[in-house]
Amino acid sequence: MSERRPRPAARNGKRSVWRRALTPPAEPPAALPAPLTDPPSAEPADTGSVVQAALYRDGVRVSTPASLADTFRELRDQPDGMAWIGLARPTEAELLSLAAEFDLHPLAVEDAMEAHQRPKLERYGETLFVVLRAARYLDALEEVDFGELHVFVGPDFLITVRHGAAPDLSAVRRRMEDTTELLKLGPEAVLYAILDSVVDGYVPVVSGVQNDIDEIETEVFRGDPAVSRRIYELSREMVEFQRATRPLVGMLHALMAGFAKYGTDEELQRYLRDVADHVTHTSERVDGFRQALADILTVNATLVTQQQNAEMRALAEAGFEQNEEIKKISSWAAILFAPTLVGTIYGMNFDHMPELHWLLGYPFAVLLMAAVCTSLYVIFKRKDWL
């Protein structure tokens, strides 16, 4: 990447050194109880200014300046040194001082100030500007948290500007400082180690999302009413995850295209290709997750529709049964209304009614009530109301 620094000669056992540096250290044996309080990290996630600035020479830390001004002064006094400056949510004044000292391009500085950038790779003269989207899976909340990292890579400096809790660059710095042979290669080696750390951070996210999808599938067929919201939220996270991983594939291929031009070390080339393979695999997994969530959402919508249809059918059947009962009640009410009407008329105690003194008046009234009731019963029976 830089033409100022000659490439070091190949060393015996160099491949094992690279594997040690780019692979996270194994978990220590649980022989001793954990301390009650965590030791202070080299790069705490909640600071809002300069996290750490250090100067290196031949892969060894030679100084840890207390401020940016001291870092600039000591770097000038050590022309063969390299400055590694880490910032988290820096102020505008800090970025402007870095821009003035290292001749950073205004557009790149503006992007670092604003944040919320898409992953990208841009070259401004001898300075490379890289934007990365890191991710971590929060088990307690069962969601994916995204962070943003901006990296300025120059001939003798590397500046990281972090927005968010991820990634944990303190682990990258410790691994690099433990591997002098790797750190000797300069800022480009640090950049590749950061890329490898960001990509390795996608692995637990992929695992967590896979578990979420398995749980969602179970909830869908169980008929959980809240599963639709969970599918939608996870789909949005996968969109963000896709935006973080898909551009990274093209960025790594762009870096690989400049191997010959910038004299990149052969081991760096191998490990960058390995990182590119991991990113491609992760990007394909994320694409598969999005398609799986879309299919699950379709199945869930089908199941919900079937459930609604079954409920509507049950309501319709209940309504039909109620209607049949109402028909029967109405029919019997109409049948009983006929004799009630006749009886009510003849029950009026008026002296001047034609039928009161008629010999056949009573039999006629009874016969009339029977005829009306029989006629109504026959009519309602034919209409299947009874």
Coordinates of C-alpha atoms in Angstrom, one line a residue:
M1 CA 0.0 0.0 0.0
S2 CA 2.9 2.4 0.8
E3 CA 5.9 2.9 -1.4
R4 CA 8.0 4.5 1.3
R5 CA 8.6 1.4 3.3
P6 CA 10.5 -1.5 1.7
R7 CA 9.0 -4.9 2.0
P8 CA 10.8 -7.0 4.6
A9 CA 12.5 -10.2 3.5
A10 CA 10.7 -13.5 4.0
R11 CA 11.3 -15.1 7.4
N12 CA 11.2 -18.7 8.5
G13 CA 8.1 -19.6 10.4
K14 CA 6.3 -16.5 9.2
R15 CA 3.2 -18.3 8.3
S16 CA 2.7 -19.6 11.8
V17 CA 3.2 -16.0 13.1
W18 CA 0.5 -14.7 10.8
R19 CA -1.9 -17.5 11.9
R20 CA -1.2 -16.6 15.5
A21 CA -1.8 -12.9 14.9
L22 CA -4.9 -13.1 12.8
T23 CA -6.6 -15.8 14.8
P24 CA -8.2 -14.8 18.1
P25 CA -6.4 -16.3 21.1
A26 CA -7.9 -19.4 22.6
E27 CA -10.0 -19.2 25.7
P28 CA -7.8 -19.6 28.8
P29 CA -8.5 -22.6 31.1
A30 CA -10.9 -21.9 33.8
A31 CA -8.5 -22.6 36.6
L32 CA -8.8 -19.4 38.6
P33 CA -12.1 -17.5 39.5
A34 CA -12.8 -14.5 37.4
P35 CA -12.1 -11.1 39.1
L36 CA -14.9 -9.2 40.6
T37 CA -14.2 -6.2 38.3
D38 CA -13.0 -6.3 34.7
P39 CA -9.5 -4.9 34.1
P40 CA -9.5 -1.6 32.2
S41 CA -9.5 -2.2 28.5
A42 CA -6.9 -0.6 26.2
E43 CA -9.7 0.9 24.2
P44 CA -12.9 1.2 26.3
A45 CA -16.1 1.4 24.3
D46 CA -17.7 4.3 26.2
T47 CA -15.0 6.9 25.8
G48 CA -15.8 9.9 23.7
S49 CA -12.3 11.1 22.7
V50 CA -8.9 9.7 22.1
V51 CA -8.9 6.1 23.1
Q52 CA -5.2 5.4 22.7
A53 CA -2.3 6.7 20.7
A54 CA 1.0 4.7 20.3
L55 CA 4.2 4.9 18.3
Y56 CA 5.8 1.7 17.0
R57 CA 9.2 1.0 15.5
D58 CA 10.2 -2.3 14.1
G59 CA 7.0 -3.8 15.4
V60 CA 7.6 -2.7 19.0
R61 CA 5.8 0.0 20.9
V62 CA 8.3 2.7 21.8
S63 CA 6.0 5.4 23.1
T64 CA 2.4 6.0 24.4
P65 CA 1.9 9.8 24.0
A66 CA -0.6 11.4 26.3
S67 CA -2.2 13.7 23.6
L68 CA -2.4 14.1 19.9
A69 CA 0.1 16.9 20.0
D70 CA 2.7 14.7 21.7
T71 CA 1.9 12.0 19.1
F72 CA 2.6 14.4 16.2
R73 CA 5.8 15.7 17.8
E74 CA 7.2 12.2 18.6
L75 CA 6.3 10.9 15.1
R76 CA 8.3 13.7 13.5
D77 CA 11.3 12.8 15.7
Q78 CA 11.1 9.2 14.6
P79 CA 10.9 9.1 10.8
D80 CA 11.0 5.3 10.8
G81 CA 8.2 5.0 13.3
M82 CA 4.5 4.3 12.8
A83 CA 1.6 6.0 14.7
W84 CA -1.5 4.1 15.6
I85 CA -4.2 6.4 16.8
G86 CA -7.5 5.1 18.0
L87 CA -10.5 7.4 18.6
A88 CA -14.1 6.8 19.6
R89 CA -16.7 9.4 18.7
P90 CA -14.1 12.1 18.3
T91 CA -14.7 15.8 18.4
E92 CA -14.5 18.0 15.4
A93 CA -11.4 19.7 16.7
E94 CA -9.6 16.3 17.1
L95 CA -10.4 15.3 13.5
L96 CA -9.3 18.6 12.1
S97 CA -6.0 18.4 14.0
L98 CA -5.4 15.0 12.5
A99 CA -6.4 16.2 9.1
A100 CA -3.9 19.0 9.3
E101 CA -1.1 16.8 10.6
F102 CA -1.5 13.9 8.2
D103 CA -2.9 15.8 5.2
L104 CA -6.2 13.9 5.2
H105 CA -8.7 14.7 2.5
P106 CA -11.6 17.0 3.6
L107 CA -14.2 14.7 2.1
A108 CA -12.9 11.7 4.1
V109 CA -12.7 13.8 7.3
E110 CA -16.3 15.0 6.7
D111 CA -17.5 11.4 6.3
A112 CA -15.7 10.5 9.6
M113 CA -17.5 13.4 11.3
E114 CA -20.9 12.6 10.0
A115 CA -20.8 8.8 10.3
H116 CA -23.8 6.8 9.0
Q117 CA -21.8 5.9 5.9
R118 CA -22.0 2.9 3.7
P119 CA -19.0 0.5 3.6
K120 CA -16.6 1.8 1.1
L121 CA -12.9 2.1 0.0
E122 CA -11.4 5.3 -1.3
R123 CA -7.9 6.4 -2.0
Y124 CA -6.7 10.0 -1.7
G125 CA -3.1 10.1 -2.8
E126 CA -1.0 8.0 -0.4
T127 CA -3.9 7.8 2.1
L128 CA -6.5 5.0 2.0
F129 CA -9.9 5.7 3.6
V130 CA -11.9 2.7 4.6
V131 CA -15.4 2.6 6.1
L132 CA -16.5 -0.7 7.8
R133 CA -19.7 -1.8 9.4
A134 CA -19.1 -4.1 12.4
A135 CA -21.8 -6.1 14.0
R136 CA -22.4 -8.0 17.3
Y137 CA -25.2 -10.2 18.5
L138 CA -26.9 -9.2 21.8
D139 CA -28.1 -12.4 23.3
A140 CA -30.2 -10.8 26.0
L141 CA -32.2 -8.7 23.5
E142 CA -31.9 -11.2 20.6
E143 CA -31.0 -8.5 18.2
V144 CA -28.1 -7.4 16.1
D145 CA -26.2 -4.2 17.1
F146 CA -24.2 -2.4 14.3
G147 CA -21.2 -0.2 14.8
E148 CA -19.3 1.9 12.3
L149 CA -15.5 2.2 11.9
H150 CA -13.6 4.6 9.8
V151 CA -9.9 3.8 9.1
F152 CA -7.3 6.2 7.6
V153 CA -4.2 4.4 6.4
G154 CA -1.1 6.3 5.4
P155 CA 2.6 5.5 4.8
D156 CA 3.5 5.9 8.5
F157 CA 0.2 6.1 10.4
L158 CA -3.1 4.4 10.9
I159 CA -6.1 6.2 12.5
T160 CA -9.3 4.5 13.5
V161 CA -12.5 6.4 14.2
R162 CA -15.1 4.3 15.9
H163 CA -18.8 5.1 16.1
G164 CA -20.5 2.5 18.2
A165 CA -19.5 -0.3 20.6
A166 CA -18.3 -2.6 17.9
P167 CA -15.7 -3.7 17.0
D168 CA -13.3 -4.3 19.9
L169 CA -10.1 -2.9 18.5
S170 CA -8.2 -3.4 21.8
A171 CA -8.0 -7.1 21.0
V172 CA -6.6 -6.3 17.6
R173 CA -4.0 -4.0 19.1
R174 CA -3.0 -6.7 21.7
R175 CA -2.6 -9.4 19.1
M176 CA -0.6 -7.1 16.8
E177 CA 1.7 -6.1 19.7
D178 CA 2.2 -9.7 20.6
T179 CA 3.4 -10.4 17.0
T180 CA 6.3 -8.2 16.2
E181 CA 6.9 -9.8 12.8
L182 CA 3.5 -8.8 11.7
L183 CA 3.5 -5.3 13.1
K184 CA 6.8 -4.7 11.3
L185 CA 4.9 -4.7 8.0
G186 CA 3.4 -1.3 8.8
P187 CA -0.1 0.2 8.6
E188 CA -1.3 -2.1 5.9
A189 CA -0.8 -5.1 8.1
V190 CA -2.9 -3.4 10.8
L191 CA -5.6 -2.6 8.3
Y192 CA -5.8 -6.3 7.3
A193 CA -5.9 -7.4 10.9
I194 CA -8.8 -5.0 11.5
L195 CA -10.6 -6.3 8.5
D196 CA -10.1 -9.8 9.7
S197 CA -11.4 -8.9 13.2
V198 CA -14.6 -7.2 11.7
V199 CA -15.3 -10.2 9.5
D200 CA -14.7 -12.7 12.4
G201 CA -17.2 -10.7 14.4
Y202 CA -19.9 -11.6 11.8
V203 CA -19.6 -15.3 12.8
P204 CA -21.5 -15.1 16.1
V205 CA -24.0 -12.8 14.5
V206 CA -24.7 -15.4 11.8
S207 CA -25.1 -18.1 14.4
G208 CA -27.4 -16.0 16.5
V209 CA -29.6 -15.1 13.6
Q210 CA -29.8 -18.8 12.5
N211 CA -31.1 -19.6 16.0
D212 CA -33.6 -16.8 15.8
I213 CA -34.9 -18.1 12.5
D214 CA -35.2 -21.6 13.9
E215 CA -37.2 -20.2 16.8
I216 CA -39.4 -18.1 14.5
E217 CA -40.2 -21.2 12.4
T218 CA -41.4 -23.0 15.5
E219 CA -43.5 -20.0 16.6
V220 CA -45.1 -19.7 13.2
F221 CA -46.5 -23.2 13.2
R222 CA -47.4 -22.8 16.9
G223 CA -49.6 -19.9 15.9
D224 CA -47.9 -17.3 18.1
P225 CA -49.6 -13.9 17.3
A226 CA -46.4 -11.9 18.0
V227 CA -44.3 -13.8 15.5
S228 CA -45.1 -11.4 12.6
R229 CA -43.5 -8.5 14.4
R230 CA -40.4 -10.5 15.2
I231 CA -40.1 -11.6 11.5
Y232 CA -40.3 -8.0 10.4
E233 CA -37.7 -6.7 12.9
L234 CA -35.3 -9.5 12.0
S235 CA -35.8 -8.8 8.3
R236 CA -34.9 -5.2 8.9
E237 CA -31.7 -6.3 10.7
M238 CA -30.8 -8.6 7.8
V239 CA -31.2 -5.6 5.5
E240 CA -28.6 -3.7 7.6
F241 CA -26.4 -6.8 7.8
Q242 CA -26.6 -7.1 4.0
R243 CA -25.6 -3.5 3.6
A244 CA -22.6 -4.2 5.8
T245 CA -21.3 -7.3 4.2
R246 CA -22.1 -7.0 0.5
P247 CA -20.0 -3.9 -0.2
L248 CA -17.1 -5.4 1.7
V249 CA -16.7 -8.1 -0.9
G250 CA -16.1 -5.5 -3.6
M251 CA -13.8 -3.5 -1.3
L252 CA -11.6 -6.5 -0.6
H253 CA -11.4 -7.3 -4.3
A254 CA -10.4 -3.7 -5.0
L255 CA -7.6 -4.1 -2.4
M256 CA -6.4 -7.3 -4.0
A257 CA -6.3 -5.6 -7.4
G258 CA -3.7 -3.1 -6.0
F259 CA -1.3 -5.8 -4.8
A260 CA 1.2 -5.4 -7.6
K261 CA 1.0 -1.6 -7.8
Y262 CA 1.6 -1.0 -4.1
G263 CA 4.0 -3.9 -3.4
T264 CA 1.8 -5.7 -0.8
D265 CA 3.6 -8.4 1.1
E266 CA 2.8 -11.9 -0.1
E267 CA 1.6 -13.1 3.3
L268 CA -0.7 -10.1 3.4
Q269 CA -2.1 -11.1 0.0
R270 CA -2.8 -14.6 1.2
Y271 CA -4.6 -13.5 4.3
L272 CA -6.5 -10.8 2.5
R273 CA -7.8 -13.5 0.1
D274 CA -8.8 -15.6 3.1
V275 CA -10.7 -12.7 4.6
A276 CA -12.4 -12.1 1.2
D277 CA -13.5 -15.8 1.2
H278 CA -15.0 -15.4 4.7
V279 CA -16.8 -12.2 3.7
T280 CA -18.2 -13.9 0.6
H281 CA -19.5 -16.8 2.6
T282 CA -21.1 -14.5 5.2
S283 CA -22.7 -12.4 2.5
E284 CA -24.2 -15.5 0.9
R285 CA -25.5 -16.6 4.3
V286 CA -27.1 -13.2 4.9
D287 CA -28.8 -13.4 1.4
G288 CA -30.1 -16.8 2.4
F289 CA -31.4 -15.5 5.7
R290 CA -33.4 -12.7 3.9
Q291 CA -34.9 -15.3 1.5
A292 CA -35.7 -17.6 4.4
L293 CA -37.4 -14.8 6.3
A294 CA -39.4 -13.8 3.2
D295 CA -40.6 -17.4 2.8
I296 CA -41.4 -17.6 6.5
L297 CA -43.4 -14.4 6.3
T298 CA -45.3 -15.8 3.3
V299 CA -46.1 -19.1 5.2
N300 CA -47.1 -17.1 8.3
A301 CA -49.5 -15.0 6.2
T302 CA -51.0 -18.1 4.7
L303 CA -51.4 -19.7 8.1
V304 CA -53.0 -16.5 9.4
T305 CA -55.3 -16.4 6.5
Q306 CA -56.3 -20.0 7.0
Q307 CA -57.0 -19.3 10.6
Q308 CA -59.0 -16.3 9.8
N309 CA -61.0 -18.3 7.2
A310 CA -61.7 -21.0 9.8
E311 CA -62.8 -18.4 12.3
M312 CA -65.1 -16.8 9.7
R313 CA -66.5 -20.2 8.8
A314 CA -67.2 -20.9 12.4
L315 CA -68.9 -17.6 12.8
A316 CA -70.9 -18.1 9.7
E317 CA -72.0 -21.6 10.9
A318 CA -72.9 -20.1 14.3
G319 CA -74.9 -17.4 12.6
F320 CA -76.7 -19.9 10.4
E321 CA -77.7 -21.9 13.4
Q322 CA -78.9 -18.8 15.2
N323 CA -80.9 -17.9 12.1
E324 CA -82.5 -21.3 12.0
E325 CA -83.5 -20.9 15.7
I326 CA -84.9 -17.5 15.0
K327 CA -86.9 -18.9 12.2
K328 CA -88.4 -21.5 14.4
I329 CA -89.2 -19.0 17.1
S330 CA -90.7 -16.6 14.7
S331 CA -92.8 -19.4 13.0
W332 CA -94.3 -20.5 16.4
A333 CA -94.8 -17.0 17.4
A334 CA -96.8 -16.3 14.2
I335 CA -98.8 -19.5 14.6
L336 CA -99.7 -18.7 18.2
F337 CA -100.5 -15.1 17.3
A338 CA -103.5 -16.2 15.2
P339 CA -105.6 -17.7 18.0
T340 CA -104.5 -15.0 20.3
L341 CA -105.8 -12.4 17.8
V342 CA -109.2 -14.2 17.4
G343 CA -109.6 -14.8 21.1
T344 CA -108.7 -11.2 21.9
I345 CA -111.4 -9.9 19.5
Y346 CA -114.0 -12.1 21.0
G347 CA -112.9 -11.3 24.5
M348 CA -114.0 -7.7 24.1
N349 CA -117.2 -7.4 26.2
F350 CA -119.3 -5.3 23.8
D351 CA -123.0 -5.8 23.7
H352 CA -123.5 -5.1 20.0
M353 CA -121.3 -7.7 18.3
P354 CA -122.9 -9.8 15.5
E355 CA -121.5 -13.1 16.6
L356 CA -122.3 -12.8 20.4
H357 CA -125.8 -14.1 20.0
W358 CA -125.1 -16.4 17.1
L359 CA -125.6 -20.1 17.9
L360 CA -122.5 -21.2 15.8
G361 CA -120.3 -18.3 16.9
Y362 CA -118.1 -20.3 19.3
P363 CA -117.5 -23.3 17.0
F364 CA -116.8 -20.9 14.2
A365 CA -114.2 -19.0 16.2
V366 CA -112.4 -22.2 17.3
L367 CA -112.5 -23.6 13.8
L368 CA -111.1 -20.3 12.4
M369 CA -108.2 -20.4 14.9
A370 CA -107.4 -24.0 14.0
A371 CA -107.5 -23.3 10.3
V372 CA -105.2 -20.3 10.5
C373 CA -102.7 -22.1 12.8
T374 CA -102.7 -25.2 10.5
S375 CA -102.2 -23.0 7.4
L376 CA -99.3 -21.1 8.9
Y377 CA -97.7 -24.4 10.1
V378 CA -98.0 -25.9 6.6
I379 CA -96.5 -22.7 5.0
F380 CA -93.5 -22.5 7.4
K381 CA -92.9 -26.3 7.1
R382 CA -92.7 -26.0 3.3
K383 CA -90.1 -23.1 3.7
D384 CA -88.1 -25.3 6.1
W385 CA -88.6 -22.9 8.9
L386 CA -89.9 -25.7 11.1

